[in-house]
GROMACS .gro file of C-alpha atoms in nm:
model
  207
    1UNK     CA    1  -3.913  -2.160   1.559
    2UNK     CA    2  -4.193  -1.934   1.808
    3UNK     CA    3  -4.090  -1.812   2.141
    4UNK     CA    4  -4.283  -1.679   2.398
    5UNK     CA    5  -4.113  -1.350   2.460
    6UNK     CA    6  -4.127  -1.238   2.117
    7UNK     CA    7  -4.481  -1.118   2.124
    8UNK     CA    8  -4.414  -0.919   2.407
    9UNK     CA    9  -4.069  -0.764   2.210
   10UNK     CA   10  -4.298  -0.703   1.857
   11UNK     CA   11  -4.579  -0.519   2.075
   12UNK     CA   12  -4.283  -0.332   2.295
   13UNK     CA   13  -4.114  -0.196   1.947
   14UNK     CA   14  -4.504  -0.109   1.806
   15UNK     CA   15  -4.521   0.096   2.138
   16UNK     CA   16  -4.190   0.209   2.109
   17UNK     CA   17  -4.252   0.359   1.795
   18UNK     CA   18  -4.548   0.511   1.908
   19UNK     CA   19  -4.393   0.715   2.104
   20UNK     CA   20  -4.122   0.849   1.909
   21UNK     CA   21  -4.396   0.996   1.649
   22UNK     CA   22  -4.630   1.157   1.947
   23UNK     CA   23  -4.286   1.307   2.097
   24UNK     CA   24  -4.194   1.414   1.763
   25UNK     CA   25  -4.522   1.571   1.661
   26UNK     CA   26  -4.481   1.781   1.971
   27UNK     CA   27  -4.158   1.866   1.869
   28UNK     CA   28  -3.957   1.680   2.109
   29UNK     CA   29  -3.640   1.652   1.821
   30UNK     CA   30  -3.590   2.014   1.734
   31UNK     CA   31  -3.339   2.024   1.933
   32UNK     CA   32  -3.148   1.864   1.584
   33UNK     CA   33  -3.231   2.037   1.348
   34UNK     CA   34  -2.872   2.244   1.186
   35UNK     CA   35  -2.867   2.602   1.332
   36UNK     CA   36  -2.728   2.854   1.037
   37UNK     CA   37  -2.417   2.982   1.034
   38UNK     CA   38  -2.480   3.368   1.167
   39UNK     CA   39  -2.457   3.613   0.860
   40UNK     CA   40  -2.298   3.969   0.885
   41UNK     CA   41  -2.448   4.316   0.773
   42UNK     CA   42  -2.203   4.300   0.502
   43UNK     CA   43  -2.245   3.944   0.392
   44UNK     CA   44  -2.441   3.731   0.163
   45UNK     CA   45  -2.587   3.360   0.123
   46UNK     CA   46  -2.311   3.247  -0.077
   47UNK     CA   47  -2.042   3.326   0.197
   48UNK     CA   48  -2.255   3.269   0.505
   49UNK     CA   49  -2.018   2.889   0.491
   50UNK     CA   50  -1.861   2.837   0.797
   51UNK     CA   51  -1.506   2.900   0.867
   52UNK     CA   52  -1.171   2.666   0.750
   53UNK     CA   53  -0.988   2.550   1.070
   54UNK     CA   54  -0.642   2.535   1.070
   55UNK     CA   55  -0.464   2.225   1.113
   56UNK     CA   56  -0.353   2.360   1.455
   57UNK     CA   57  -0.709   2.392   1.571
   58UNK     CA   58  -0.795   1.972   1.383
   59UNK     CA   59  -0.437   1.872   1.670
   60UNK     CA   60  -0.661   2.105   1.959
   61UNK     CA   61  -0.951   1.938   1.917
   62UNK     CA   62  -0.845   1.660   1.915
   63UNK     CA   63  -0.655   1.684   2.206
   64UNK     CA   64  -0.941   1.741   2.367
   65UNK     CA   65  -1.101   1.465   2.258
   66UNK     CA   66  -0.887   1.250   2.387
   67UNK     CA   67  -0.934   1.120   2.655
   68UNK     CA   68  -1.327   0.998   2.570
   69UNK     CA   69  -1.167   0.868   2.279
   70UNK     CA   70  -0.947   0.678   2.503
   71UNK     CA   71  -1.256   0.558   2.722
   72UNK     CA   72  -1.379   0.446   2.387
   73UNK     CA   73  -1.145   0.235   2.235
   74UNK     CA   74  -1.107   0.033   2.608
   75UNK     CA   75  -1.427  -0.044   2.549
   76UNK     CA   76  -1.415  -0.153   2.214
   77UNK     CA   77  -1.097  -0.371   2.258
   78UNK     CA   78  -1.302  -0.487   2.642
   79UNK     CA   79  -1.554  -0.612   2.445
   80UNK     CA   80  -1.383  -0.718   2.139
   81UNK     CA   81  -1.155  -0.893   2.378
   82UNK     CA   82  -1.217  -1.269   2.236
   83UNK     CA   83  -1.179  -1.162   1.843
   84UNK     CA   84  -0.767  -1.148   1.917
   85UNK     CA   85  -0.757  -1.500   1.948
   86UNK     CA   86  -0.629  -1.660   1.626
   87UNK     CA   87  -0.838  -1.928   1.611
   88UNK     CA   88  -1.229  -1.942   1.444
   89UNK     CA   89  -1.520  -1.815   1.660
   90UNK     CA   90  -1.752  -2.024   1.688
   91UNK     CA   91  -2.099  -1.904   1.568
   92UNK     CA   92  -2.441  -1.995   1.320
   93UNK     CA   93  -2.289  -1.879   1.106
   94UNK     CA   94  -1.853  -1.917   1.166
   95UNK     CA   95  -1.813  -2.145   0.883
   96UNK     CA   96  -1.923  -1.945   0.593
   97UNK     CA   97  -1.671  -1.670   0.611
   98UNK     CA   98  -1.386  -1.839   0.569
   99UNK     CA   99  -1.397  -1.960   0.204
  100UNK     CA  100  -1.580  -1.607   0.111
  101UNK     CA  101  -1.230  -1.471   0.178
  102UNK     CA  102  -0.991  -1.733   0.040
  103UNK     CA  103  -1.206  -1.703  -0.279
  104UNK     CA  104  -1.157  -1.321  -0.253
  105UNK     CA  105  -0.841  -1.385  -0.182
  106UNK     CA  106  -0.811  -1.572  -0.569
  107UNK     CA  107  -1.020  -1.373  -0.717
  108UNK     CA  108  -0.787  -1.027  -0.625
  109UNK     CA  109  -0.424  -1.304  -0.715
  110UNK     CA  110  -0.588  -1.292  -1.063
  111UNK     CA  111  -0.659  -0.872  -1.040
  112UNK     CA  112  -1.065  -0.964  -1.044
  113UNK     CA  113  -1.053  -0.638  -0.859
  114UNK     CA  114  -1.427  -0.580  -0.808
  115UNK     CA  115  -1.486  -1.044  -0.741
  116UNK     CA  116  -1.835  -1.072  -0.861
  117UNK     CA  117  -1.816  -1.505  -0.898
  118UNK     CA  118  -1.679  -1.800  -0.632
  119UNK     CA  119  -1.611  -2.051  -0.848
  120UNK     CA  120  -1.497  -2.288  -0.575
  121UNK     CA  121  -1.744  -2.323  -0.390
  122UNK     CA  122  -2.126  -2.500  -0.487
  123UNK     CA  123  -1.885  -2.817  -0.468
  124UNK     CA  124  -1.703  -2.650  -0.720
  125UNK     CA  125  -1.990  -2.534  -0.948
  126UNK     CA  126  -1.962  -2.167  -0.841
  127UNK     CA  127  -2.160  -1.916  -0.712
  128UNK     CA  128  -2.242  -1.572  -0.827
  129UNK     CA  129  -2.162  -1.471  -0.461
  130UNK     CA  130  -2.065  -1.114  -0.472
  131UNK     CA  131  -2.337  -1.033  -0.717
  132UNK     CA  132  -2.629  -1.031  -0.395
  133UNK     CA  133  -2.300  -1.006  -0.085
  134UNK     CA  134  -2.180  -0.677  -0.006
  135UNK     CA  135  -1.795  -0.734  -0.083
  136UNK     CA  136  -1.674  -0.473   0.232
  137UNK     CA  137  -1.622  -0.711   0.449
  138UNK     CA  138  -1.330  -0.954   0.261
  139UNK     CA  139  -1.220  -0.625   0.121
  140UNK     CA  140  -1.081  -0.582   0.476
  141UNK     CA  141  -1.013  -1.000   0.549
  142UNK     CA  142  -0.829  -0.910   0.241
  143UNK     CA  143  -0.576  -0.597   0.391
  144UNK     CA  144  -0.541  -0.798   0.732
  145UNK     CA  145  -0.441  -1.129   0.504
  146UNK     CA  146  -0.146  -0.913   0.308
  147UNK     CA  147  -0.068  -0.740   0.625
  148UNK     CA  148   0.046  -1.073   0.733
  149UNK     CA  149  -0.246  -1.221   0.912
  150UNK     CA  150  -0.407  -1.561   0.855
  151UNK     CA  151  -0.755  -1.620   0.712
  152UNK     CA  152  -0.841  -1.669   1.014
  153UNK     CA  153  -0.782  -1.400   1.228
  154UNK     CA  154  -0.815  -1.177   0.908
  155UNK     CA  155  -1.156  -1.206   0.997
  156UNK     CA  156  -1.107  -1.163   1.328
  157UNK     CA  157  -0.953  -0.855   1.306
  158UNK     CA  158  -1.201  -0.730   1.023
  159UNK     CA  159  -1.479  -0.778   1.291
  160UNK     CA  160  -1.297  -0.619   1.577
  161UNK     CA  161  -1.227  -0.325   1.297
  162UNK     CA  162  -1.585  -0.277   1.246
  163UNK     CA  163  -1.669  -0.325   1.619
  164UNK     CA  164  -1.437   0.002   1.705
  165UNK     CA  165  -1.570   0.154   1.347
  166UNK     CA  166  -1.891   0.125   1.513
  167UNK     CA  167  -1.825   0.191   1.882
  168UNK     CA  168  -1.630   0.538   1.769
  169UNK     CA  169  -1.962   0.654   1.549
  170UNK     CA  170  -2.154   0.628   1.871
  171UNK     CA  171  -1.975   0.865   2.069
  172UNK     CA  172  -1.920   1.082   1.786
  173UNK     CA  173  -2.320   1.094   1.740
  174UNK     CA  174  -2.410   1.147   2.109
  175UNK     CA  175  -2.068   1.393   2.122
  176UNK     CA  176  -2.289   1.630   1.879
  177UNK     CA  177  -2.609   1.591   2.059
  178UNK     CA  178  -2.463   1.631   2.361
  179UNK     CA  179  -2.149   1.678   2.550
  180UNK     CA  180  -1.824   1.420   2.543
  181UNK     CA  181  -1.985   1.216   2.837
  182UNK     CA  182  -2.300   1.187   2.612
  183UNK     CA  183  -2.095   1.043   2.340
  184UNK     CA  184  -1.907   0.802   2.595
  185UNK     CA  185  -2.215   0.710   2.743
  186UNK     CA  186  -2.398   0.623   2.356
  187UNK     CA  187  -2.078   0.413   2.251
  188UNK     CA  188  -2.095   0.188   2.610
  189UNK     CA  189  -2.432   0.118   2.515
  190UNK     CA  190  -2.461   0.074   2.174
  191UNK     CA  191  -2.104  -0.175   2.210
  192UNK     CA  192  -2.287  -0.302   2.473
  193UNK     CA  193  -2.639  -0.424   2.378
  194UNK     CA  194  -2.694  -0.735   2.376
  195UNK     CA  195  -2.806  -0.772   2.038
  196UNK     CA  196  -2.455  -0.673   1.890
  197UNK     CA  197  -2.272  -0.935   2.114
  198UNK     CA  198  -2.572  -1.222   2.001
  199UNK     CA  199  -2.451  -1.093   1.600
  200UNK     CA  200  -2.075  -1.105   1.711
  201UNK     CA  201  -2.081  -1.369   1.919
  202UNK     CA  202  -2.355  -1.628   1.861
  203UNK     CA  203  -2.505  -1.556   1.595
  204UNK     CA  204  -2.097  -1.412   1.413
  205UNK     CA  205  -2.278  -1.273   1.160
  206UNK     CA  206  -2.120  -0.979   0.900
  207UNK     CA  207  -2.239  -0.926   0.624
   0.00000   0.00000   0.00000
């Protein structure tokens, strides 16, 4: 359905793309280039590789990130608080995922580890559901169901897990390009983006 805000939004997107290209042409993204590892007088290109980090170094690095990671997880739990509810979420596609997960579970019960056919959909005629739909969400929901959650709660927990993964990924990107504060800011900007919440709570689009 045409909406009056779609035209200016499309124009803003095109303008943003033009500005990004102009900024890239001026070398604005040169700081993203990966710097080569320094080589010593006796080193060869094959030997120019990062040193292997000891487990203690990994623990120290994780400890240094603990406060920022705790903030990101807190932001995820706050933004996804509604997903802790055991009831079916309301949304455009909220009735689509429950029967899919049940069909996926029945396939796995019959030792079909890579399901393609959902035999009970389409009024019992069957649908090649996972020939054209990505099954990752169903695998994740099935994992929660095997841990004891109901089908409905498994769907909500799978969405929450994906939401958490998205926040941590945004933090990792911001942290790589900036610092811990930049990582937290990137995670907050992504986790609370209106479009993402529209996907979660209005469209309820998980795949």
